[in-house]
PDB file of C-alpha atoms and ligand atoms in Angstrom:
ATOM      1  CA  UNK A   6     -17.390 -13.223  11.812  1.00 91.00           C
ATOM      2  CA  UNK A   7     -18.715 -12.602   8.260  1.00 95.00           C
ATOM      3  CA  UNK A   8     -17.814 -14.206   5.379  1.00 97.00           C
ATOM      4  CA  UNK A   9     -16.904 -11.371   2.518  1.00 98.00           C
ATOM      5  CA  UNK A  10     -17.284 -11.940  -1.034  1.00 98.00           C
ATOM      6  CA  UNK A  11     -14.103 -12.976  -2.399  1.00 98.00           C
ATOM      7  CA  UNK A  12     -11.555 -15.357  -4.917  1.00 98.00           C
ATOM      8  CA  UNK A  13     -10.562 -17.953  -4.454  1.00 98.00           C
ATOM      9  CA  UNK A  14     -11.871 -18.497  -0.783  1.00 98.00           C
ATOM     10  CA  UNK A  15     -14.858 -16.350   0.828  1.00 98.00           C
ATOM     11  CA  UNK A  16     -12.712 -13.792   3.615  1.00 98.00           C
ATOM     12  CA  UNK A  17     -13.793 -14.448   7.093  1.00 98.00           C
ATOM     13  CA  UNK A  18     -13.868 -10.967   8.194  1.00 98.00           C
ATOM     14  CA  UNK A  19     -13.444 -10.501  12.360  1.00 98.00           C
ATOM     15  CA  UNK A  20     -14.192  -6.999  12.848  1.00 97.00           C
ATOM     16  CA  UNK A  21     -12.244  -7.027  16.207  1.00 97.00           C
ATOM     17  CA  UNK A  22      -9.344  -8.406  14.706  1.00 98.00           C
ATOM     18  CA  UNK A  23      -9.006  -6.369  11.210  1.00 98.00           C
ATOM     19  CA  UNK A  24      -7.382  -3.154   9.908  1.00 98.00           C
ATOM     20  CA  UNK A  25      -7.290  -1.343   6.075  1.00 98.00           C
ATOM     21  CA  UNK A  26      -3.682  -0.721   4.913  1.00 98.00           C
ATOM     22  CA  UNK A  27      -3.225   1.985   2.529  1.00 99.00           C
ATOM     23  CA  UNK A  28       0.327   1.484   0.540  1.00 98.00           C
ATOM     24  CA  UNK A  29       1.757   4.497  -0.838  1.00 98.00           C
ATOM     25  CA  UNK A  30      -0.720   6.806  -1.571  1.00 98.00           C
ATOM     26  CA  UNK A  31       1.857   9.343  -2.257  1.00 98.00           C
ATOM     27  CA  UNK A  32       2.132  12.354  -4.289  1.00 97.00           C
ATOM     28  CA  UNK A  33       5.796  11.147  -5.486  1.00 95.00           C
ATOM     29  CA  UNK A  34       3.576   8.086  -7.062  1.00 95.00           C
ATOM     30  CA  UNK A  35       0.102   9.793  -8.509  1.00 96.00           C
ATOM     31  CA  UNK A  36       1.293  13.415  -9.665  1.00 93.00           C
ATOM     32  CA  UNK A  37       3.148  14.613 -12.629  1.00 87.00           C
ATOM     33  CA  UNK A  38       6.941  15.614 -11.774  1.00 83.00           C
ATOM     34  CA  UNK A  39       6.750  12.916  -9.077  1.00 88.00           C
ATOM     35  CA  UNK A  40       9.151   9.971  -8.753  1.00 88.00           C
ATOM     36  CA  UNK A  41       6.468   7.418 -10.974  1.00 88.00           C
ATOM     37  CA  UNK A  42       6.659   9.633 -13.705  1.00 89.00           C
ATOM     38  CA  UNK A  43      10.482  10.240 -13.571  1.00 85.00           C
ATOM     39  CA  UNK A  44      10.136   6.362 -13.948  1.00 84.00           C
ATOM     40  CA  UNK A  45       7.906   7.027 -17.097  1.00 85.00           C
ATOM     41  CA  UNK A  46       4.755   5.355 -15.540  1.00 86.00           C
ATOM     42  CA  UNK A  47       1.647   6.315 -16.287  1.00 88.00           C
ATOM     43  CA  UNK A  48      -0.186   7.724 -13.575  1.00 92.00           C
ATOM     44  CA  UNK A  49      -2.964   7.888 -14.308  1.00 92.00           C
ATOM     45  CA  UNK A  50      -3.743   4.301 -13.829  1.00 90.00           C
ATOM     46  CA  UNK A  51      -2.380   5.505 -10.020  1.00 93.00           C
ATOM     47  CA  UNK A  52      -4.892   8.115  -9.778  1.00 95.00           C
ATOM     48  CA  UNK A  53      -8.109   6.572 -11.182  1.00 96.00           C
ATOM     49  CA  UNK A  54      -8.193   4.010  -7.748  1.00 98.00           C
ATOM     50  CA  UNK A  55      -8.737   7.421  -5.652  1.00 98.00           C
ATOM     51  CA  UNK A  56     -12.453   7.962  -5.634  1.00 98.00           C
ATOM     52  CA  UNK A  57     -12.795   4.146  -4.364  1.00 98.00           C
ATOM     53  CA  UNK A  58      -9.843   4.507  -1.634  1.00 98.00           C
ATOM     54  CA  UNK A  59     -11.584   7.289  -0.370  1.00 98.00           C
ATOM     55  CA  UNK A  60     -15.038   5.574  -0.017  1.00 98.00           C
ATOM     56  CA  UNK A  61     -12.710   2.337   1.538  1.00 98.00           C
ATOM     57  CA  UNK A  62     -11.277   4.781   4.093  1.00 98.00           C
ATOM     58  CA  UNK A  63     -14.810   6.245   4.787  1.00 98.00           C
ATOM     59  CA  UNK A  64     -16.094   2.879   5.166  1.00 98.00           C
ATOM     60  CA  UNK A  65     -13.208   1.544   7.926  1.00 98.00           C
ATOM     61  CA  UNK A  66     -13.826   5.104   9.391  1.00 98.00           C
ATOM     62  CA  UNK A  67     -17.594   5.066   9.727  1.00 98.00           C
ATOM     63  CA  UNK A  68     -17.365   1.337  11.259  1.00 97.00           C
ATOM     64  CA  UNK A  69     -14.277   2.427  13.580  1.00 98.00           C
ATOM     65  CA  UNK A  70     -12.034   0.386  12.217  1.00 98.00           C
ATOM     66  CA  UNK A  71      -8.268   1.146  12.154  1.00 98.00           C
ATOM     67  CA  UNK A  72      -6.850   2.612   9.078  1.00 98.00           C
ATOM     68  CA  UNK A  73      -2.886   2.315   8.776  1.00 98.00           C
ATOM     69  CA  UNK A  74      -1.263   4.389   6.275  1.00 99.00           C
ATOM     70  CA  UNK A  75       2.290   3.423   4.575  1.00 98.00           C
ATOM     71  CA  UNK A  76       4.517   6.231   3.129  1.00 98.00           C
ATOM     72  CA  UNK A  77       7.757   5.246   0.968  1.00 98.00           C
ATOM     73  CA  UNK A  78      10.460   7.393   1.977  1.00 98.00           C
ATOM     74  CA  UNK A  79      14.255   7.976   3.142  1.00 98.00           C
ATOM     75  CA  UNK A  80      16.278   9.674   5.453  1.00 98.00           C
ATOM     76  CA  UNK A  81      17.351  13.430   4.436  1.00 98.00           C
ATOM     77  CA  UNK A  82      21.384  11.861   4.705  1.00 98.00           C
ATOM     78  CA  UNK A  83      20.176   8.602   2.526  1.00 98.00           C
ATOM     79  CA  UNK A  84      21.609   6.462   5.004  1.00 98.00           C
ATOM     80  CA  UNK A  85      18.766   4.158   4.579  1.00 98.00           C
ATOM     81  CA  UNK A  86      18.625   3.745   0.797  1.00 97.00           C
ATOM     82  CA  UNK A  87      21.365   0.981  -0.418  1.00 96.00           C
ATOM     83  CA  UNK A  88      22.930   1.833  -3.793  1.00 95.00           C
ATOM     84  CA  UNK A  89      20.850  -1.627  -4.704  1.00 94.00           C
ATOM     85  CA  UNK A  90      17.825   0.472  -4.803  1.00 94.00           C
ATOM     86  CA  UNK A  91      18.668   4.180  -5.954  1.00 93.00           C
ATOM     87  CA  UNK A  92      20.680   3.304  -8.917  1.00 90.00           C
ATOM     88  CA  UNK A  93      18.211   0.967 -10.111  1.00 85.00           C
ATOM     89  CA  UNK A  94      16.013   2.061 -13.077  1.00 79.00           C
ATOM     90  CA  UNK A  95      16.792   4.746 -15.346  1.00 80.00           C
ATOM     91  CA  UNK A  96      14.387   7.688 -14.069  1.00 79.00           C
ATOM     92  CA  UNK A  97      14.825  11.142 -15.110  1.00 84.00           C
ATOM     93  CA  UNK A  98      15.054  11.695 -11.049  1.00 86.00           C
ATOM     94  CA  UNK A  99      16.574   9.652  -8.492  1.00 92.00           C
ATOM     95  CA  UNK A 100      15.517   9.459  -5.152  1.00 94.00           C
ATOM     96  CA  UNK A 101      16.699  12.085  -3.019  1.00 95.00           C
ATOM     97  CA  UNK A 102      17.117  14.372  -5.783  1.00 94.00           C
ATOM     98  CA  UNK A 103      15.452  17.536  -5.899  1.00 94.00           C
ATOM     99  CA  UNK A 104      12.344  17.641  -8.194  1.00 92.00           C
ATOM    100  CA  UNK A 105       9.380  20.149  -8.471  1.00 91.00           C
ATOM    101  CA  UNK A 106       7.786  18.752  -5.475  1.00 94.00           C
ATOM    102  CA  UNK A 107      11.123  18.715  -3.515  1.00 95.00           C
ATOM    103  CA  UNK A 108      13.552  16.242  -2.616  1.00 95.00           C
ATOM    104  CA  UNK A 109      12.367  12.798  -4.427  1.00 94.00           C
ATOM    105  CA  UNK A 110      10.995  10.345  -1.747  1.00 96.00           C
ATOM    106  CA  UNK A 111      12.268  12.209   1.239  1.00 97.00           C
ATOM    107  CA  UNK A 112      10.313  12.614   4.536  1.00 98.00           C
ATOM    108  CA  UNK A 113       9.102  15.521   4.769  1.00 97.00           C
ATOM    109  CA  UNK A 114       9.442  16.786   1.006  1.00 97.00           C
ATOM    110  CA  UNK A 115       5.952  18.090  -0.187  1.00 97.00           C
ATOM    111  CA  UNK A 116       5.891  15.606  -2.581  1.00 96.00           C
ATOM    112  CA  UNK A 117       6.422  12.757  -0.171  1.00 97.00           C
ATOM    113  CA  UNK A 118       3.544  13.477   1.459  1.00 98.00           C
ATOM    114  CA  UNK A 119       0.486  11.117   1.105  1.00 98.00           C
ATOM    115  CA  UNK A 120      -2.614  12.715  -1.120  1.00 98.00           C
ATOM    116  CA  UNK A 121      -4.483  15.334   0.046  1.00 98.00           C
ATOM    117  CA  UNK A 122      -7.926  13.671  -0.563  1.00 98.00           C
ATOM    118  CA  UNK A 123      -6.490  10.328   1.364  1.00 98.00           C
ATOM    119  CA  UNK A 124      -4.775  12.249   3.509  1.00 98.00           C
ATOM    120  CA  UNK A 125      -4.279  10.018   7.169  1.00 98.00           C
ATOM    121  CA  UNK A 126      -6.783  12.327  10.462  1.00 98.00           C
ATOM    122  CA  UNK A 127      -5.983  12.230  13.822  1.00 97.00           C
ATOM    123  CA  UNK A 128      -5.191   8.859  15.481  1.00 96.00           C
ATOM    124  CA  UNK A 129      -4.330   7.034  12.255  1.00 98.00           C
ATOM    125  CA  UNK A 130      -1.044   5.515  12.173  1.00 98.00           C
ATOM    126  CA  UNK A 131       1.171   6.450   9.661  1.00 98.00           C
ATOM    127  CA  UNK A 132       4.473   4.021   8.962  1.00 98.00           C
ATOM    128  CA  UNK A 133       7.320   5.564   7.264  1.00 98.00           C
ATOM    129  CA  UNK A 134       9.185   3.186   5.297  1.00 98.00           C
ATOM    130  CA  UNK A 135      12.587   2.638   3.374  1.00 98.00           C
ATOM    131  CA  UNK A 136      11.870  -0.606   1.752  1.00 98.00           C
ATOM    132  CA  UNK A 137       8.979  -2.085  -0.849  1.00 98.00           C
ATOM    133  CA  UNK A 138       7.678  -4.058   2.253  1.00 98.00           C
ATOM    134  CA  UNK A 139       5.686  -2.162   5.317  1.00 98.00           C
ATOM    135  CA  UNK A 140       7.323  -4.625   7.508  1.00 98.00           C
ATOM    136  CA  UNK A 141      10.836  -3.925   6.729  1.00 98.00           C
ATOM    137  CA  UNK A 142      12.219  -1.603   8.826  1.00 98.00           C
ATOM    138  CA  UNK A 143       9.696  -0.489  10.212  1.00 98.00           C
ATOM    139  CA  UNK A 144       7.429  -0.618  13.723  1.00 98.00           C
ATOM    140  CA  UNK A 145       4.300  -2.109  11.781  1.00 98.00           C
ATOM    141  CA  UNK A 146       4.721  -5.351  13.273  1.00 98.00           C
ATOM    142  CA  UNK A 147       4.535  -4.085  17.425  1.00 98.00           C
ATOM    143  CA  UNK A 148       1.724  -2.116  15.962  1.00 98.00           C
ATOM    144  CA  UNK A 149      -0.320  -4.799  15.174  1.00 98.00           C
ATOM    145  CA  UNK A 150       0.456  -6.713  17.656  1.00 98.00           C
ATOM    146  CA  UNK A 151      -0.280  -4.261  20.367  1.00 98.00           C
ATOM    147  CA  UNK A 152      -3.658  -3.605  18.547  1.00 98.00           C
ATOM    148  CA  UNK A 153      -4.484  -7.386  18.453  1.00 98.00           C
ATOM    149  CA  UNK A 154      -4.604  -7.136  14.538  1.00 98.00           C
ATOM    150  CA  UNK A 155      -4.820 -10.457  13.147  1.00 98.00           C
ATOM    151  CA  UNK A 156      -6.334  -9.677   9.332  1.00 98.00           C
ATOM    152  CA  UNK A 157      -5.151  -6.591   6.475  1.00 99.00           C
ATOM    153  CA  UNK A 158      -7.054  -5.484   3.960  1.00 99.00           C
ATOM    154  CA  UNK A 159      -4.973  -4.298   1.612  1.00 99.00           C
ATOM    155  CA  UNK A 160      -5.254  -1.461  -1.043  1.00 98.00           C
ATOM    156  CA  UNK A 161      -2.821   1.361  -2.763  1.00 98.00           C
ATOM    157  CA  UNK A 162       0.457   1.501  -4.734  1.00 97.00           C
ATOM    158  CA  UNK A 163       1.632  -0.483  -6.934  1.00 96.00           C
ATOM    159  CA  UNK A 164       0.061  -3.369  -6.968  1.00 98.00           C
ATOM    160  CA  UNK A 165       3.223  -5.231  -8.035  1.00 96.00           C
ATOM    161  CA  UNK A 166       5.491  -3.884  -6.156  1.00 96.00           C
ATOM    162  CA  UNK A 167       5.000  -2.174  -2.475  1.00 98.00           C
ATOM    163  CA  UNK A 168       1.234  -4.111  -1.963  1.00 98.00           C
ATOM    164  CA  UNK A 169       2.368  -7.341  -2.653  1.00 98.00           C
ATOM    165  CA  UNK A 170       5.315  -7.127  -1.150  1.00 98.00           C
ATOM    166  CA  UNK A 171       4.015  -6.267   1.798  1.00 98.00           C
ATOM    167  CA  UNK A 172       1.140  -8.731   1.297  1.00 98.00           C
ATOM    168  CA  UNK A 173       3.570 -11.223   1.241  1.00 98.00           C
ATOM    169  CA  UNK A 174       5.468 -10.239   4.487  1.00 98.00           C
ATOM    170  CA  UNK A 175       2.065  -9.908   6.328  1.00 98.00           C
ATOM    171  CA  UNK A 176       1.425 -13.520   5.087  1.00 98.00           C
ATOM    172  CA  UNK A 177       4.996 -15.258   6.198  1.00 98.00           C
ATOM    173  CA  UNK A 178       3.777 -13.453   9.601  1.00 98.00           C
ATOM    174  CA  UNK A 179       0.405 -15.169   9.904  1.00 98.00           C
ATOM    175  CA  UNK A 180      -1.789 -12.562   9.434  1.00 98.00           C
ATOM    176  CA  UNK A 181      -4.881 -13.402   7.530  1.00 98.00           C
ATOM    177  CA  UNK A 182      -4.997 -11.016   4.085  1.00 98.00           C
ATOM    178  CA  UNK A 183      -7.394  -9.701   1.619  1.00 98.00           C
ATOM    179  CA  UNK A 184      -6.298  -7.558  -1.507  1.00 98.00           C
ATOM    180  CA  UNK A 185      -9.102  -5.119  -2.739  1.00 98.00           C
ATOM    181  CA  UNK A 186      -8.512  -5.568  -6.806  1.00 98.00           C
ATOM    182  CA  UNK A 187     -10.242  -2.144  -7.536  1.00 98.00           C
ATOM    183  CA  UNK A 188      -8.491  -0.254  -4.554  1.00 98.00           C
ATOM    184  CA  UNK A 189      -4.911  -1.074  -6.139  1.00 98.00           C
ATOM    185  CA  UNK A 190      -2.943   0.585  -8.730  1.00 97.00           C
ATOM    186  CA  UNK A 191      -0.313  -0.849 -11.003  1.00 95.00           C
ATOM    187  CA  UNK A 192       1.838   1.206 -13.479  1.00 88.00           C
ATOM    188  CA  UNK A 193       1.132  -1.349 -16.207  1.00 92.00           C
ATOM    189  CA  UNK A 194      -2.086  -2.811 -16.172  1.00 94.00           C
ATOM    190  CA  UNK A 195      -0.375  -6.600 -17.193  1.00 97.00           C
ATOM    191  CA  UNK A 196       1.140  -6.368 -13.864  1.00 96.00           C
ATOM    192  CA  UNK A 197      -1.684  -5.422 -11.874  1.00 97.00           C
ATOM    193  CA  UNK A 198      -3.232  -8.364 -13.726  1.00 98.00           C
ATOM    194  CA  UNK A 199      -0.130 -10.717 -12.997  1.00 98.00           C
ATOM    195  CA  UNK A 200       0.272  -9.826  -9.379  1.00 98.00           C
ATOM    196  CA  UNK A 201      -3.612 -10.826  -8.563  1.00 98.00           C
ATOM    197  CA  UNK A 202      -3.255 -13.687  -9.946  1.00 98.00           C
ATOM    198  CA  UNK A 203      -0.366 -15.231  -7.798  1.00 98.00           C
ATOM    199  CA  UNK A 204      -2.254 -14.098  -4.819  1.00 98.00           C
ATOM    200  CA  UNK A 205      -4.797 -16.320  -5.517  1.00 97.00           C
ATOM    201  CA  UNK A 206      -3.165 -18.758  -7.021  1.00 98.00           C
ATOM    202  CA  UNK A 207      -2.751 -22.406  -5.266  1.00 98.00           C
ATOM    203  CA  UNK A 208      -6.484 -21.802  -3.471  1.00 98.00           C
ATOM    204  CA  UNK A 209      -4.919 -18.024  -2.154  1.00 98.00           C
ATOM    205  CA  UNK A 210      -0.864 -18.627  -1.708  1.00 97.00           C
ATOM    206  CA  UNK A 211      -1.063 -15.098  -0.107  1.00 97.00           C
ATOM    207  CA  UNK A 212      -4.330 -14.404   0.724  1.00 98.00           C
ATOM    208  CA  UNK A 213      -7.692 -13.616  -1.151  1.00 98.00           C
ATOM    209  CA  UNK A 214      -9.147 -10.834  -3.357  1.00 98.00           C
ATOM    210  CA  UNK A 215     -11.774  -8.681  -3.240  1.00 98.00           C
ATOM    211  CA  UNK A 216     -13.646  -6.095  -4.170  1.00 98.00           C
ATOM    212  CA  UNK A 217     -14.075  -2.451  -1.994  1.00 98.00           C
ATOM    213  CA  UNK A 218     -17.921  -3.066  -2.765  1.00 98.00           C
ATOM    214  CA  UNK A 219     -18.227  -6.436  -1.013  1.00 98.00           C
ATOM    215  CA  UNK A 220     -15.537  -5.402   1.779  1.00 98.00           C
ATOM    216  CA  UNK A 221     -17.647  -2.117   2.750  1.00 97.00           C
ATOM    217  CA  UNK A 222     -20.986  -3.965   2.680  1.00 96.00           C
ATOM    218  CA  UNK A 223     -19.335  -6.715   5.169  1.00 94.00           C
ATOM    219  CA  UNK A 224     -17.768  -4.178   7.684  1.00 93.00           C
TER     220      UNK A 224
HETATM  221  C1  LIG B  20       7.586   1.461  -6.014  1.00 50.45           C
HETATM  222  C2  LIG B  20       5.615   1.315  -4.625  1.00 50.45           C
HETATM  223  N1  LIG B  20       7.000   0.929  -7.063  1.00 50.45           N
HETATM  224  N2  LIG B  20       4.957   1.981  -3.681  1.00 50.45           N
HETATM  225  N3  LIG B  20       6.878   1.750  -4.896  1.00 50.45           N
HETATM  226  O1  LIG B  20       8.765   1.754  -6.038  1.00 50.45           O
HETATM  227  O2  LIG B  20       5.132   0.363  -5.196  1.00 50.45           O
END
């Protein structure tokens, strides 16, 4: 075990037991015409987090450790987005409509697919999934079972919305969690700022946070 750099408790790192998530590193949520900036985010605060994904990724890689990658997406039909979720908002594009980069948030769409320079190699899982959460509807739980993963690391987008929640599902399920503050991306920075702070708030309610530098020096 080492003990990682990190707020509000030092991470206790089992590199048996660990895997990186990467949340949503989709062109739908970085790129211009995509589904963020139908939303009128700003994506760039998506795509400055890129260069230090990629060195995260290189440094779970180089240590062969597992890297799971998440992709927000739908069915072609829409069966599995509720009206609760597509009519929320007041984009310019809905999900499932068609867009410059193909159907909004569809699997298999060209703009669904996750970013070229983070893009998932062979033997990396890949979950597809319809909800903010990893866990929801989704096989990510047998995964990491089967695998005898007991700790995430956690980085990708938004921090507010699909990390956290997902952070927080991983958390109700026992699994020990660390949130790399300069390996997420927010579409407001207040939010970004927000949603660290109630992970570590009441000594870590959800888990610690930590930087990629102290995480890649540990593993
Ligand atoms: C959102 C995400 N914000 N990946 N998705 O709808 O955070």
């Amino acid at each position: 075990m080492t003990d990682i750099k990190a707020q509000p408790f030092p991470f206790p790192l089992q590199r048996d037991a660990v895997a990186l998530i990467v949340i949503d590193m989709q062109r739908d949520f970085a790129e211009p015409g995509g589904f963020g900036a139908s939303l009128g985010n700003d994506v760039s605060r998506i795509t400055r987090i890129i260069p230090d994904v990629k060195r995260l990724i290189a440094g779970f890689r180089s240590a062969g450790l597992p890297v799971i990658h998440t992709m927000e997406c739908h069915r072609p039909d829409l069966s599995d987005l509720p009206p609760a979720k597509r009519d929320r908002g007041n984009p310019s594009l809905r999900i499932g409509d068609k867009g410059p980069m193909g159907r909004i948030l569809i699997a298999g769409e060209p703009g669904t697919a996750i970013l070229l320079e983070l893009a998932p190699i062979d033997g990396e899982i890949v979950i597809e999934k319809p909800g903010k959460g990893a866990f929801y509807a989704t096989g990510l739980g047998d995964i990491l079972k089967r695998k005898g993963i007991k700790q995430l690391v956690f980085a990708g987008v938004t921090t507010e919305v699909c990390v956290q929640t997902t952070m927080r599902e991983a958390n109700d399920r026992g699994y020990e969690c660390v949130l790399l503050e300069d390996c997420c991306g927010a579409t407001d920075h207040g939010n970004h700022l927000a949603a660290i702070k109630m992970v570590k708030m009441q000594g870590g309610v959800f888990g610690a946070v930590a930087t990629s530098d102290a995480l890649v020096a540990g593993i």
